[in-house]
Amino acid sequence: MFVLPWGYTWDHIPDYDRYMEVAKNGAAALEAVNGTKYVWGSVQEMLIHSASGSSFDWVLGKFPNTRLALCAELRDAGKYGFLLPAHEILPTGEELVAALNV
């Protein structure tokens, strides 16, 4: 997932449409590497609940002229959690680099 602020409110961030476009393009670039599909949206839209206290909420709130503040939730879809097997680390990194280059 590419997760955008805000996590503490259902209100959209001021530059929401641009963030959504960046996340969509990043997800497309990421998918082009290995076929891994990512989804994108605000915390509220993705998780369907509040998640206050995120670092990207703080960065965007404290420094509103920040060009981009989002969170990339990397592989996987729940099988391994945050303990990704070694054979998935390099492909995950390659995908993320492709997304960041967008």
C-alpha positions as semicolon CSV with decimal commas, in nm:
position;residue;x (nm);y (nm);z (nm)
1;M;0,000;0,000;0,000
2;F;0,095;0,361;-0,051
3;V;-0,073;0,536;0,240
4;L;-0,131;0,912;0,244
5;P;-0,201;1,143;0,538
6;W;-0,420;1,220;0,728
7;G;-0,463;0,936;0,973
8;Y;-0,639;1,128;1,249
9;T;-0,926;1,276;1,046
10;W;-1,140;1,196;0,744
11;D;-1,048;1,533;0,591
12;H;-0,828;1,518;0,283
13;I;-0,484;1,678;0,286
14;P;-0,459;2,007;0,094
15;D;-0,280;1,855;-0,207
16;Y;-0,478;1,528;-0,207
17;D;-0,522;1,495;-0,585
18;R;-0,148;1,537;-0,651
19;Y;-0,065;1,284;-0,380
20;M;-0,309;1,036;-0,530
21;E;-0,151;1,083;-0,874
22;V;0,200;1,031;-0,733
23;A;0,089;0,718;-0,546
24;K;-0,089;0,580;-0,853
25;N;0,217;0,635;-1,072
26;G;0,446;0,487;-0,809
27;A;0,225;0,179;-0,782
28;A;0,229;0,137;-1,161
29;A;0,610;0,159;-1,171
30;L;0,636;-0,086;-0,882
31;E;0,401;-0,332;-1,051
32;A;0,602;-0,316;-1,374
33;V;0,903;-0,471;-1,197
34;N;0,757;-0,803;-1,073
35;G;0,382;-0,774;-1,116
36;T;0,322;-0,690;-0,749
37;K;0,003;-0,488;-0,713
38;Y;-0,020;-0,199;-0,468
39;V;-0,322;0,006;-0,371
40;W;-0,318;0,367;-0,254
41;G;-0,522;0,617;-0,056
42;S;-0,540;0,799;0,275
43;V;-0,509;0,615;0,604
44;Q;-0,882;0,644;0,654
45;E;-0,961;0,513;0,305
46;M;-0,715;0,225;0,322
47;L;-0,760;0,109;0,678
48;I;-1,119;0,228;0,736
49;H;-1,025;0,361;1,079
50;S;-0,823;0,634;1,244
51;A;-0,452;0,584;1,292
52;S;-0,326;0,895;1,464
53;G;0,038;0,950;1,551
54;S;0,196;0,860;1,217
55;S;0,523;1,024;1,121
56;F;0,391;1,142;0,785
57;D;0,098;1,318;0,955
58;W;0,346;1,494;1,182
59;V;0,580;1,593;0,898
60;L;0,299;1,733;0,684
61;G;0,138;1,909;0,981
62;K;0,463;2,059;1,106
63;F;0,607;2,143;0,762
64;P;0,310;2,206;0,530
65;N;0,535;2,291;0,235
66;T;0,680;1,939;0,234
67;R;0,671;1,808;-0,123
68;L;0,566;1,456;-0,031
69;A;0,493;1,267;0,290
70;L;0,351;0,919;0,256
71;C;0,406;0,567;0,384
72;A;0,492;0,264;0,175
73;E;0,362;-0,054;0,336
74;L;0,584;-0,309;0,165
75;R;0,521;-0,676;0,097
76;D;0,352;-0,893;0,201
77;A;-0,024;-0,935;0,215
78;G;-0,030;-1,087;0,562
79;K;0,148;-1,421;0,532
80;Y;0,477;-1,309;0,687
81;G;0,391;-0,976;0,849
82;F;0,700;-0,767;0,905
83;L;0,932;-1,071;0,896
84;L;0,984;-1,093;0,523
85;P;1,174;-1,403;0,406
86;A;1,522;-1,335;0,268
87;H;1,422;-1,434;-0,088
88;E;1,165;-1,151;-0,097
89;I;1,391;-0,871;0,027
90;L;1,575;-0,793;-0,298
91;P;1,262;-0,798;-0,520
92;T;1,086;-0,573;-0,269
93;G;1,376;-0,328;-0,276
94;E;1,385;-0,327;-0,656
95;E;1,013;-0,253;-0,669
96;L;1,038;0,029;-0,417
97;V;1,330;0,190;-0,603
98;A;1,121;0,188;-0,923
99;A;0,833;0,355;-0,736
100;L;1,058;0,616;-0,576
101;N;1,212;0,703;-0,911
102;V;0,868;0,810;-1,034
